[in-house]
Amino acid sequence: MSGGLFGVGSGEIILILLIILIVMGPERLPQIARIWGQALRFISKFSNTWNQMNTQLMRQIDEQAKPVTDALLLDE
């Protein structure tokens, strides 16, 4: 299976939502949706921050490694 949210297809998402609706009841659905939205926003922001930090760290590592790599290539 490919695509979807976290590798979960649209059919599975619908099934999960139906189970939540049955277990929690329709009166709590707006509250659950709000919490779910907040959690997804948090995860998205965390993921973006993580990717930015990772990219910055890799640039710094490349900058530090370049003189060593250049020196090794000159020795050959």
mmCIF file with all atom_site columns, N, CA and C in Angstrom:
data_model
loop_
_atom_site.group_PDB
_atom_site.id
_atom_site.type_symbol
_atom_site.label_atom_id
_atom_site.label_alt_id
_atom_site.label_comp_id
_atom_site.label_asym_id
_atom_site.label_entity_id
_atom_site.label_seq_id
_atom_site.pdbx_PDB_ins_code
_atom_site.Cartn_x
_atom_site.Cartn_y
_atom_site.Cartn_z
_atom_site.occupancy
_atom_site.B_iso_or_equiv
_atom_site.pdbx_formal_charge
_atom_site.auth_seq_id
_atom_site.auth_comp_id
_atom_site.auth_asym_id
_atom_site.auth_atom_id
_atom_site.pdbx_PDB_model_num
ATOM 1   N N  . MET A 1 1  ? 0.849   -1.162 0.000  1.00 0.00 ? 1  MET A N  1
ATOM 2   C CA . MET A 1 1  ? 0.000   0.000  0.000  1.00 0.00 ? 1  MET A CA 1
ATOM 3   C C  . MET A 1 1  ? 0.900   1.233  0.000  1.00 0.00 ? 1  MET A C  1
ATOM 4   N N  . SER A 1 2  ? 0.499   2.238  -0.738 1.00 0.00 ? 2  SER A N  1
ATOM 5   C CA . SER A 1 2  ? 1.294   3.456  -0.781 1.00 0.00 ? 2  SER A CA 1
ATOM 6   C C  . SER A 1 2  ? 0.394   4.656  -0.591 1.00 0.00 ? 2  SER A C  1
ATOM 7   N N  . GLY A 1 3  ? 1.025   5.781  -0.267 1.00 0.00 ? 3  GLY A N  1
ATOM 8   C CA . GLY A 1 3  ? 0.274   7.019  -0.105 1.00 0.00 ? 3  GLY A CA 1
ATOM 9   C C  . GLY A 1 3  ? -0.491  7.036  1.196  1.00 0.00 ? 3  GLY A C  1
ATOM 10  N N  . GLY A 1 4  ? -1.402  7.972  1.288  1.00 0.00 ? 4  GLY A N  1
ATOM 11  C CA . GLY A 1 4  ? -2.213  8.077  2.488  1.00 0.00 ? 4  GLY A CA 1
ATOM 12  C C  . GLY A 1 4  ? -1.459  8.741  3.617  1.00 0.00 ? 4  GLY A C  1
ATOM 13  N N  . LEU A 1 5  ? -2.120  8.857  4.719  1.00 0.00 ? 5  LEU A N  1
ATOM 14  C CA . LEU A 1 5  ? -1.548  9.483  5.900  1.00 0.00 ? 5  LEU A CA 1
ATOM 15  C C  . LEU A 1 5  ? -0.834  8.426  6.722  1.00 0.00 ? 5  LEU A C  1
ATOM 16  N N  . PHE A 1 6  ? 0.461   8.575  6.914  1.00 0.00 ? 6  PHE A N  1
ATOM 17  C CA . PHE A 1 6  ? 1.285   7.624  7.664  1.00 0.00 ? 6  PHE A CA 1
ATOM 18  C C  . PHE A 1 6  ? 1.176   6.213  7.092  1.00 0.00 ? 6  PHE A C  1
ATOM 19  N N  . GLY A 1 7  ? 1.049   6.110  5.775  1.00 0.00 ? 7  GLY A N  1
ATOM 20  C CA . GLY A 1 7  ? 0.951   4.817  5.129  1.00 0.00 ? 7  GLY A CA 1
ATOM 21  C C  . GLY A 1 7  ? -0.407  4.156  5.271  1.00 0.00 ? 7  GLY A C  1
ATOM 22  N N  . VAL A 1 8  ? -1.400  4.907  5.719  1.00 0.00 ? 8  VAL A N  1
ATOM 23  C CA . VAL A 1 8  ? -2.754  4.381  5.877  1.00 0.00 ? 8  VAL A CA 1
ATOM 24  C C  . VAL A 1 8  ? -3.598  4.925  4.737  1.00 0.00 ? 8  VAL A C  1
ATOM 25  N N  . GLY A 1 9  ? -4.261  4.041  4.013  1.00 0.00 ? 9  GLY A N  1
ATOM 26  C CA . GLY A 1 9  ? -5.078  4.447  2.883  1.00 0.00 ? 9  GLY A CA 1
ATOM 27  C C  . GLY A 1 9  ? -6.394  5.073  3.303  1.00 0.00 ? 9  GLY A C  1
ATOM 28  N N  . SER A 1 10 ? -7.092  5.626  2.331  1.00 0.00 ? 10 SER A N  1
ATOM 29  C CA . SER A 1 10 ? -8.350  6.316  2.631  1.00 0.00 ? 10 SER A CA 1
ATOM 30  C C  . SER A 1 10 ? -9.411  5.358  3.177  1.00 0.00 ? 10 SER A C  1
ATOM 31  N N  . GLY A 1 11 ? -9.425  4.117  2.711  1.00 0.00 ? 11 GLY A N  1
ATOM 32  C CA . GLY A 1 11 ? -10.380 3.141  3.231  1.00 0.00 ? 11 GLY A CA 1
ATOM 33  C C  . GLY A 1 11 ? -10.176 2.869  4.711  1.00 0.00 ? 11 GLY A C  1
ATOM 34  N N  . GLU A 1 12 ? -8.913  2.729  5.096  1.00 0.00 ? 12 GLU A N  1
ATOM 35  C CA . GLU A 1 12 ? -8.610  2.488  6.509  1.00 0.00 ? 12 GLU A CA 1
ATOM 36  C C  . GLU A 1 12 ? -8.960  3.707  7.362  1.00 0.00 ? 12 GLU A C  1
ATOM 37  N N  . ILE A 1 13 ? -8.708  4.911  6.830  1.00 0.00 ? 13 ILE A N  1
ATOM 38  C CA . ILE A 1 13 ? -9.038  6.129  7.573  1.00 0.00 ? 13 ILE A CA 1
ATOM 39  C C  . ILE A 1 13 ? -10.540 6.211  7.813  1.00 0.00 ? 13 ILE A C  1
ATOM 40  N N  . ILE A 1 14 ? -11.329 5.901  6.788  1.00 0.00 ? 14 ILE A N  1
ATOM 41  C CA . ILE A 1 14 ? -12.790 5.919  6.940  1.00 0.00 ? 14 ILE A CA 1
ATOM 42  C C  . ILE A 1 14 ? -13.228 4.901  7.988  1.00 0.00 ? 14 ILE A C  1
ATOM 43  N N  . LEU A 1 15 ? -12.641 3.713  7.955  1.00 0.00 ? 15 LEU A N  1
ATOM 44  C CA . LEU A 1 15 ? -12.976 2.684  8.941  1.00 0.00 ? 15 LEU A CA 1
ATOM 45  C C  . LEU A 1 15 ? -12.620 3.144  10.356 1.00 0.00 ? 15 LEU A C  1
ATOM 46  N N  . ILE A 1 16 ? -11.462 3.738  10.519 1.00 0.00 ? 16 ILE A N  1
ATOM 47  C CA . ILE A 1 16 ? -11.053 4.240  11.836 1.00 0.00 ? 16 ILE A CA 1
ATOM 48  C C  . ILE A 1 16 ? -12.012 5.320  12.317 1.00 0.00 ? 16 ILE A C  1
ATOM 49  N N  . LEU A 1 17 ? -12.395 6.237  11.417 1.00 0.00 ? 17 LEU A N  1
ATOM 50  C CA . LEU A 1 17 ? -13.333 7.296  11.791 1.00 0.00 ? 17 LEU A CA 1
ATOM 51  C C  . LEU A 1 17 ? -14.691 6.731  12.192 1.00 0.00 ? 17 LEU A C  1
ATOM 52  N N  . LEU A 1 18 ? -15.149 5.702  11.490 1.00 0.00 ? 18 LEU A N  1
ATOM 53  C CA . LEU A 1 18 ? -16.422 5.071  11.855 1.00 0.00 ? 18 LEU A CA 1
ATOM 54  C C  . LEU A 1 18 ? -16.345 4.416  13.229 1.00 0.00 ? 18 LEU A C  1
ATOM 55  N N  . ILE A 1 19 ? -15.236 3.760  13.509 1.00 0.00 ? 19 ILE A N  1
ATOM 56  C CA . ILE A 1 19 ? -15.065 3.126  14.820 1.00 0.00 ? 19 ILE A CA 1
ATOM 57  C C  . ILE A 1 19 ? -15.046 4.189  15.918 1.00 0.00 ? 19 ILE A C  1
ATOM 58  N N  . ILE A 1 20 ? -14.324 5.291  15.677 1.00 0.00 ? 20 ILE A N  1
ATOM 59  C CA . ILE A 1 20 ? -14.291 6.383  16.656 1.00 0.00 ? 20 ILE A CA 1
ATOM 60  C C  . ILE A 1 20 ? -15.690 6.940  16.870 1.00 0.00 ? 20 ILE A C  1
ATOM 61  N N  . LEU A 1 21 ? -16.437 7.116  15.787 1.00 0.00 ? 21 LEU A N  1
ATOM 62  C CA . LEU A 1 21 ? -17.799 7.642  15.881 1.00 0.00 ? 21 LEU A CA 1
ATOM 63  C C  . LEU A 1 21 ? -18.679 6.720  16.716 1.00 0.00 ? 21 LEU A C  1
ATOM 64  N N  . ILE A 1 22 ? -18.556 5.420  16.504 1.00 0.00 ? 22 ILE A N  1
ATOM 65  C CA . ILE A 1 22 ? -19.366 4.455  17.251 1.00 0.00 ? 22 ILE A CA 1
ATOM 66  C C  . ILE A 1 22 ? -18.956 4.430  18.726 1.00 0.00 ? 22 ILE A C  1
ATOM 67  N N  . VAL A 1 23 ? -17.657 4.408  18.995 1.00 0.00 ? 23 VAL A N  1
ATOM 68  C CA . VAL A 1 23 ? -17.170 4.297  20.370 1.00 0.00 ? 23 VAL A CA 1
ATOM 69  C C  . VAL A 1 23 ? -17.395 5.590  21.160 1.00 0.00 ? 23 VAL A C  1
ATOM 70  N N  . MET A 1 24 ? -17.075 6.724  20.563 1.00 0.00 ? 24 MET A N  1
ATOM 71  C CA . MET A 1 24 ? -17.132 8.000  21.277 1.00 0.00 ? 24 MET A CA 1
ATOM 72  C C  . MET A 1 24 ? -18.487 8.681  21.180 1.00 0.00 ? 24 MET A C  1
ATOM 73  N N  . GLY A 1 25 ? -19.234 8.389  20.158 1.00 0.00 ? 25 GLY A N  1
ATOM 74  C CA . GLY A 1 25 ? -20.530 9.036  19.977 1.00 0.00 ? 25 GLY A CA 1
ATOM 75  C C  . GLY A 1 25 ? -20.408 10.323 19.177 1.00 0.00 ? 25 GLY A C  1
ATOM 76  N N  . PRO A 1 26 ? -21.476 10.681 18.495 1.00 0.00 ? 26 PRO A N  1
ATOM 77  C CA . PRO A 1 26 ? -21.428 11.863 17.622 1.00 0.00 ? 26 PRO A CA 1
ATOM 78  C C  . PRO A 1 26 ? -21.286 13.185 18.380 1.00 0.00 ? 26 PRO A C  1
ATOM 79  N N  . GLU A 1 27 ? -21.717 13.233 19.638 1.00 0.00 ? 27 GLU A N  1
ATOM 80  C CA . GLU A 1 27 ? -21.636 14.490 20.384 1.00 0.00 ? 27 GLU A CA 1
ATOM 81  C C  . GLU A 1 27 ? -20.195 14.879 20.704 1.00 0.00 ? 27 GLU A C  1
ATOM 82  N N  . ARG A 1 28 ? -19.288 13.914 20.766 1.00 0.00 ? 28 ARG A N  1
ATOM 83  C CA . ARG A 1 28 ? -17.879 14.201 21.072 1.00 0.00 ? 28 ARG A CA 1
ATOM 84  C C  . ARG A 1 28 ? -17.033 14.327 19.819 1.00 0.00 ? 28 ARG A C  1
ATOM 85  N N  . LEU A 1 29 ? -17.634 14.113 18.657 1.00 0.00 ? 29 LEU A N  1
ATOM 86  C CA . LEU A 1 29 ? -16.879 14.138 17.404 1.00 0.00 ? 29 LEU A CA 1
ATOM 87  C C  . LEU A 1 29 ? -16.190 15.484 17.144 1.00 0.00 ? 29 LEU A C  1
ATOM 88  N N  . PRO A 1 30 ? -16.843 16.640 17.354 1.00 0.00 ? 30 PRO A N  1
ATOM 89  C CA . PRO A 1 30 ? -16.138 17.918 17.131 1.00 0.00 ? 30 PRO A CA 1
ATOM 90  C C  . PRO A 1 30 ? -14.916 18.089 18.038 1.00 0.00 ? 30 PRO A C  1
ATOM 91  N N  . GLN A 1 31 ? -15.044 17.670 19.287 1.00 0.00 ? 31 GLN A N  1
ATOM 92  C CA . GLN A 1 31 ? -13.920 17.768 20.220 1.00 0.00 ? 31 GLN A CA 1
ATOM 93  C C  . GLN A 1 31 ? -12.776 16.865 19.765 1.00 0.00 ? 31 GLN A C  1
ATOM 94  N N  . ILE A 1 32 ? -13.094 15.669 19.348 1.00 0.00 ? 32 ILE A N  1
ATOM 95  C CA . ILE A 1 32 ? -12.076 14.730 18.879 1.00 0.00 ? 32 ILE A CA 1
ATOM 96  C C  . ILE A 1 32 ? -11.401 15.266 17.620 1.00 0.00 ? 32 ILE A C  1
ATOM 97  N N  . ALA A 1 33 ? -12.194 15.826 16.703 1.00 0.00 ? 33 ALA A N  1
ATOM 98  C CA . ALA A 1 33 ? -11.633 16.387 15.469 1.00 0.00 ? 33 ALA A CA 1
ATOM 99  C C  . ALA A 1 33 ? -10.697 17.551 15.778 1.00 0.00 ? 33 ALA A C  1
ATOM 100 N N  . ARG A 1 34 ? -11.059 18.383 16.742 1.00 0.00 ? 34 ARG A N  1
ATOM 101 C CA . ARG A 1 34 ? -10.222 19.524 17.124 1.00 0.00 ? 34 ARG A CA 1
ATOM 102 C C  . ARG A 1 34 ? -8.890  19.032 17.702 1.00 0.00 ? 34 ARG A C  1
ATOM 103 N N  . ILE A 1 35 ? -8.954  18.052 18.581 1.00 0.00 ? 35 ILE A N  1
ATOM 104 C CA . ILE A 1 35 ? -7.736  17.495 19.182 1.00 0.00 ? 35 ILE A CA 1
ATOM 105 C C  . ILE A 1 35 ? -6.870  16.840 18.113 1.00 0.00 ? 35 ILE A C  1
ATOM 106 N N  . TRP A 1 36 ? -7.499  16.108 17.203 1.00 0.00 ? 36 TRP A N  1
ATOM 107 C CA . TRP A 1 36 ? -6.780  15.444 16.114 1.00 0.00 ? 36 TRP A CA 1
ATOM 108 C C  . TRP A 1 36 ? -6.079  16.488 15.234 1.00 0.00 ? 36 TRP A C  1
ATOM 109 N N  . GLY A 1 37 ? -6.784  17.576 14.928 1.00 0.00 ? 37 GLY A N  1
ATOM 110 C CA . GLY A 1 37 ? -6.196  18.643 14.118 1.00 0.00 ? 37 GLY A CA 1
ATOM 111 C C  . GLY A 1 37 ? -5.006  19.289 14.808 1.00 0.00 ? 37 GLY A C  1
ATOM 112 N N  . GLN A 1 38 ? -5.130  19.530 16.111 1.00 0.00 ? 38 GLN A N  1
ATOM 113 C CA . GLN A 1 38 ? -4.022  20.113 16.870 1.00 0.00 ? 38 GLN A CA 1
ATOM 114 C C  . GLN A 1 38 ? -2.820  19.174 16.873 1.00 0.00 ? 38 GLN A C  1
ATOM 115 N N  . ALA A 1 39 ? -3.082  17.885 17.037 1.00 0.00 ? 39 ALA A N  1
ATOM 116 C CA . ALA A 1 39 ? -1.994  16.907 17.047 1.00 0.00 ? 39 ALA A CA 1
ATOM 117 C C  . ALA A 1 39 ? -1.299  16.854 15.690 1.00 0.00 ? 39 ALA A C  1
ATOM 118 N N  . LEU A 1 40 ? -2.075  16.873 14.614 1.00 0.00 ? 40 LEU A N  1
ATOM 119 C CA . LEU A 1 40 ? -1.475  16.832 13.277 1.00 0.00 ? 40 LEU A CA 1
ATOM 120 C C  . LEU A 1 40 ? -0.663  18.094 12.994 1.00 0.00 ? 40 LEU A C  1
ATOM 121 N N  . ARG A 1 41 ? -1.151  19.254 13.439 1.00 0.00 ? 41 ARG A N  1
ATOM 122 C CA . ARG A 1 41 ? -0.390  20.497 13.265 1.00 0.00 ? 41 ARG A CA 1
ATOM 123 C C  . ARG A 1 41 ? 0.929   20.427 14.038 1.00 0.00 ? 41 ARG A C  1
ATOM 124 N N  . PHE A 1 42 ? 0.876   19.909 15.262 1.00 0.00 ? 42 PHE A N  1
ATOM 125 C CA . PHE A 1 42 ? 2.086   19.777 16.070 1.00 0.00 ? 42 PHE A CA 1
ATOM 126 C C  . PHE A 1 42 ? 3.090   18.854 15.384 1.00 0.00 ? 42 PHE A C  1
ATOM 127 N N  . ILE A 1 43 ? 2.606   17.722 14.902 1.00 0.00 ? 43 ILE A N  1
ATOM 128 C CA . ILE A 1 43 ? 3.484   16.766 14.226 1.00 0.00 ? 43 ILE A CA 1
ATOM 129 C C  . ILE A 1 43 ? 4.083   17.384 12.969 1.00 0.00 ? 43 ILE A C  1
ATOM 130 N N  . SER A 1 44 ? 3.275   18.121 12.225 1.00 0.00 ? 44 SER A N  1
ATOM 131 C CA . SER A 1 44 ? 3.757   18.768 11.007 1.00 0.00 ? 44 SER A CA 1
ATOM 132 C C  . SER A 1 44 ? 4.829   19.807 11.319 1.00 0.00 ? 44 SER A C  1
ATOM 133 N N  . LYS A 1 45 ? 4.590   20.647 12.334 1.00 0.00 ? 45 LYS A N  1
ATOM 134 C CA . LYS A 1 45 ? 5.586   21.652 12.721 1.00 0.00 ? 45 LYS A CA 1
ATOM 135 C C  . LYS A 1 45 ? 6.865   20.987 13.212 1.00 0.00 ? 45 LYS A C  1
ATOM 136 N N  . PHE A 1 46 ? 6.716   19.939 14.018 1.00 0.00 ? 46 PHE A N  1
ATOM 137 C CA . PHE A 1 46 ? 7.881   19.217 14.519 1.00 0.00 ? 46 PHE A CA 1
ATOM 138 C C  . PHE A 1 46 ? 8.679   18.631 13.367 1.00 0.00 ? 46 PHE A C  1
ATOM 139 N N  . SER A 1 47 ? 7.986   18.028 12.408 1.00 0.00 ? 47 SER A N  1
ATOM 140 C CA . SER A 1 47 ? 8.646   17.425 11.253 1.00 0.00 ? 47 SER A CA 1
ATOM 141 C C  . SER A 1 47 ? 9.388   18.476 10.433 1.00 0.00 ? 47 SER A C  1
ATOM 142 N N  . ASN A 1 48 ? 8.752   19.623 10.208 1.00 0.00 ? 48 ASN A N  1
ATOM 143 C CA . ASN A 1 48 ? 9.411   20.694 9.457  1.00 0.00 ? 48 ASN A CA 1
ATOM 144 C C  . ASN A 1 48 ? 10.649  21.201 10.185 1.00 0.00 ? 48 ASN A C  1
ATOM 145 N N  . THR A 1 49 ? 10.524  21.405 11.496 1.00 0.00 ? 49 THR A N  1
ATOM 146 C CA . THR A 1 49 ? 11.665  21.868 12.286 1.00 0.00 ? 49 THR A CA 1
ATOM 147 C C  . THR A 1 49 ? 12.782  20.841 12.258 1.00 0.00 ? 49 THR A C  1
ATOM 148 N N  . TRP A 1 50 ? 12.428  19.586 12.401 1.00 0.00 ? 50 TRP A N  1
ATOM 149 C CA . TRP A 1 50 ? 13.407  18.503 12.378 1.00 0.00 ? 50 TRP A CA 1
ATOM 150 C C  . TRP A 1 50 ? 14.151  18.486 11.043 1.00 0.00 ? 50 TRP A C  1
ATOM 151 N N  . ASN A 1 51 ? 13.414  18.599 9.945  1.00 0.00 ? 51 ASN A N  1
ATOM 152 C CA . ASN A 1 51 ? 14.039  18.589 8.623  1.00 0.00 ? 51 ASN A CA 1
ATOM 153 C C  . ASN A 1 51 ? 14.957  19.789 8.430  1.00 0.00 ? 51 ASN A C  1
ATOM 154 N N  . GLN A 1 52 ? 14.541  20.964 8.904  1.00 0.00 ? 52 GLN A N  1
ATOM 155 C CA . GLN A 1 52 ? 15.387  22.155 8.791  1.00 0.00 ? 52 GLN A CA 1
ATOM 156 C C  . GLN A 1 52 ? 16.667  21.995 9.604  1.00 0.00 ? 52 GLN A C  1
ATOM 157 N N  . MET A 1 53 ? 16.535  21.470 10.818 1.00 0.00 ? 53 MET A N  1
ATOM 158 C CA . MET A 1 53 ? 17.715  21.261 11.656 1.00 0.00 ? 53 MET A CA 1
ATOM 159 C C  . MET A 1 53 ? 18.644  20.230 11.037 1.00 0.00 ? 53 MET A C  1
ATOM 160 N N  . ASN A 1 54 ? 18.075  19.177 10.480 1.00 0.00 ? 54 ASN A N  1
ATOM 161 C CA . ASN A 1 54 ? 18.869  18.137 9.849  1.00 0.00 ? 54 ASN A CA 1
ATOM 162 C C  . ASN A 1 54 ? 19.626  18.699 8.646  1.00 0.00 ? 54 ASN A C  1
ATOM 163 N N  . THR A 1 55 ? 18.947  19.498 7.827  1.00 0.00 ? 55 THR A N  1
ATOM 164 C CA . THR A 1 55 ? 19.591  20.104 6.664  1.00 0.00 ? 55 THR A CA 1
ATOM 165 C C  . THR A 1 55 ? 20.725  21.024 7.095  1.00 0.00 ? 55 THR A C  1
ATOM 166 N N  . GLN A 1 56 ? 20.473  21.841 8.113  1.00 0.00 ? 56 GLN A N  1
ATOM 167 C CA . GLN A 1 56 ? 21.497  22.757 8.616  1.00 0.00 ? 56 GLN A CA 1
ATOM 168 C C  . GLN A 1 56 ? 22.689  21.983 9.176  1.00 0.00 ? 56 GLN A C  1
ATOM 169 N N  . LEU A 1 57 ? 22.424  20.929 9.917  1.00 0.00 ? 57 LEU A N  1
ATOM 170 C CA . LEU A 1 57 ? 23.494  20.115 10.482 1.00 0.00 ? 57 LEU A CA 1
ATOM 171 C C  . LEU A 1 57 ? 24.324  19.465 9.381  1.00 0.00 ? 57 LEU A C  1
ATOM 172 N N  . MET A 1 58 ? 23.659  18.949 8.354  1.00 0.00 ? 58 MET A N  1
ATOM 173 C CA . MET A 1 58 ? 24.391  18.313 7.251  1.00 0.00 ? 58 MET A CA 1
ATOM 174 C C  . MET A 1 58 ? 25.268  19.333 6.521  1.00 0.00 ? 58 MET A C  1
ATOM 175 N N  . ARG A 1 59 ? 24.778  20.572 6.362  1.00 0.00 ? 59 ARG A N  1
ATOM 176 C CA . ARG A 1 59 ? 25.596  21.629 5.746  1.00 0.00 ? 59 ARG A CA 1
ATOM 177 C C  . ARG A 1 59 ? 26.835  21.907 6.590  1.00 0.00 ? 59 ARG A C  1
ATOM 178 N N  . GLN A 1 60 ? 26.644  21.993 7.905  1.00 0.00 ? 60 GLN A N  1
ATOM 179 C CA . GLN A 1 60 ? 27.771  22.263 8.795  1.00 0.00 ? 60 GLN A CA 1
ATOM 180 C C  . GLN A 1 60 ? 28.788  21.129 8.748  1.00 0.00 ? 60 GLN A C  1
ATOM 181 N N  . ILE A 1 61 ? 28.296  19.901 8.710  1.00 0.00 ? 61 ILE A N  1
ATOM 182 C CA . ILE A 1 61 ? 29.202  18.750 8.621  1.00 0.00 ? 61 ILE A CA 1
ATOM 183 C C  . ILE A 1 61 ? 29.968  18.794 7.311  1.00 0.00 ? 61 ILE A C  1
ATOM 184 N N  . ASP A 1 62 ? 29.276  19.097 6.210  1.00 0.00 ? 62 ASP A N  1
ATOM 185 C CA . ASP A 1 62 ? 29.939  19.193 4.908  1.00 0.00 ? 62 ASP A CA 1
ATOM 186 C C  . ASP A 1 62 ? 31.003  20.288 4.912  1.00 0.00 ? 62 ASP A C  1
ATOM 187 N N  . GLU A 1 63 ? 30.682  21.440 5.537  1.00 0.00 ? 63 GLU A N  1
ATOM 188 C CA . GLU A 1 63 ? 31.648  22.537 5.608  1.00 0.00 ? 63 GLU A CA 1
ATOM 189 C C  . GLU A 1 63 ? 32.884  22.131 6.406  1.00 0.00 ? 63 GLU A C  1
ATOM 190 N N  . GLN A 1 64 ? 32.685  21.393 7.497  1.00 0.00 ? 64 GLN A N  1
ATOM 191 C CA . GLN A 1 64 ? 33.811  20.955 8.318  1.00 0.00 ? 64 GLN A CA 1
ATOM 192 C C  . GLN A 1 64 ? 34.617  19.858 7.626  1.00 0.00 ? 64 GLN A C  1
ATOM 193 N N  . ALA A 1 65 ? 33.951  19.022 6.846  1.00 0.00 ? 65 ALA A N  1
ATOM 194 C CA . ALA A 1 65 ? 34.628  17.896 6.199  1.00 0.00 ? 65 ALA A CA 1
ATOM 195 C C  . ALA A 1 65 ? 35.337  18.309 4.913  1.00 0.00 ? 65 ALA A C  1
ATOM 196 N N  . LYS A 1 66 ? 34.932  19.407 4.294  1.00 0.00 ? 66 LYS A N  1
ATOM 197 C CA . LYS A 1 66 ? 35.490  19.808 3.003  1.00 0.00 ? 66 LYS A CA 1
ATOM 198 C C  . LYS A 1 66 ? 37.006  19.981 3.036  1.00 0.00 ? 66 LYS A C  1
ATOM 199 N N  . PRO A 1 67 ? 37.573  20.700 4.008  1.00 0.00 ? 67 PRO A N  1
ATOM 200 C CA . PRO A 1 67 ? 39.039  20.829 4.011  1.00 0.00 ? 67 PRO A CA 1
ATOM 201 C C  . PRO A 1 67 ? 39.753  19.481 4.117  1.00 0.00 ? 67 PRO A C  1
ATOM 202 N N  . VAL A 1 68 ? 39.218  18.587 4.912  1.00 0.00 ? 68 VAL A N  1
ATOM 203 C CA . VAL A 1 68 ? 39.824  17.262 5.060  1.00 0.00 ? 68 VAL A CA 1
ATOM 204 C C  . VAL A 1 68 ? 39.718  16.494 3.752  1.00 0.00 ? 68 VAL A C  1
ATOM 205 N N  . THR A 1 69 ? 38.543  16.531 3.139  1.00 0.00 ? 69 THR A N  1
ATOM 206 C CA . THR A 1 69 ? 38.336  15.834 1.870  1.00 0.00 ? 69 THR A CA 1
ATOM 207 C C  . THR A 1 69 ? 39.246  16.408 0.793  1.00 0.00 ? 69 THR A C  1
ATOM 208 N N  . ASP A 1 70 ? 39.330  17.733 0.723  1.00 0.00 ? 70 ASP A N  1
ATOM 209 C CA . ASP A 1 70 ? 40.199  18.366 -0.270 1.00 0.00 ? 70 ASP A CA 1
ATOM 210 C C  . ASP A 1 70 ? 41.654  17.975 -0.055 1.00 0.00 ? 70 ASP A C  1
ATOM 211 N N  . ALA A 1 71 ? 42.094  17.942 1.203  1.00 0.00 ? 71 ALA A N  1
ATOM 212 C CA . ALA A 1 71 ? 43.473  17.562 1.504  1.00 0.00 ? 71 ALA A CA 1
ATOM 213 C C  . ALA A 1 71 ? 43.738  16.118 1.107  1.00 0.00 ? 71 ALA A C  1
ATOM 214 N N  . LEU A 1 72 ? 42.794  15.246 1.349  1.00 0.00 ? 72 LEU A N  1
ATOM 215 C CA . LEU A 1 72 ? 42.969  13.841 0.974  1.00 0.00 ? 72 LEU A CA 1
ATOM 216 C C  . LEU A 1 72 ? 43.026  13.682 -0.538 1.00 0.00 ? 72 LEU A C  1
ATOM 217 N N  . LEU A 1 73 ? 42.227  14.449 -1.248 1.00 0.00 ? 73 LEU A N  1
ATOM 218 C CA . LEU A 1 73 ? 42.227  14.359 -2.706 1.00 0.00 ? 73 LEU A CA 1
ATOM 219 C C  . LEU A 1 73 ? 43.526  14.903 -3.293 1.00 0.00 ? 73 LEU A C  1
ATOM 220 N N  . LEU A 1 74 ? 44.135  15.895 -2.648 1.00 0.00 ? 74 LEU A N  1
ATOM 221 C CA . LEU A 1 74 ? 45.405  16.443 -3.129 1.00 0.00 ? 74 LEU A CA 1
ATOM 222 C C  . LEU A 1 74 ? 46.544  15.461 -2.925 1.00 0.00 ? 74 LEU A C  1
ATOM 223 N N  . ASP A 1 75 ? 46.439  14.612 -1.897 1.00 0.00 ? 75 ASP A N  1
ATOM 224 C CA . ASP A 1 75 ? 47.490  13.643 -1.601 1.00 0.00 ? 75 ASP A CA 1
ATOM 225 C C  . ASP A 1 75 ? 47.531  12.512 -2.610 1.00 0.00 ? 75 ASP A C  1
ATOM 226 N N  . GLU A 1 76 ? 46.483  12.304 -3.353 1.00 0.00 ? 76 GLU A N  1
ATOM 227 C CA . GLU A 1 76 ? 46.441  11.171 -4.289 1.00 0.00 ? 76 GLU A CA 1
ATOM 228 C C  . GLU A 1 76 ? 47.225  11.429 -5.523 1.00 0.00 ? 76 GLU A C  1
#
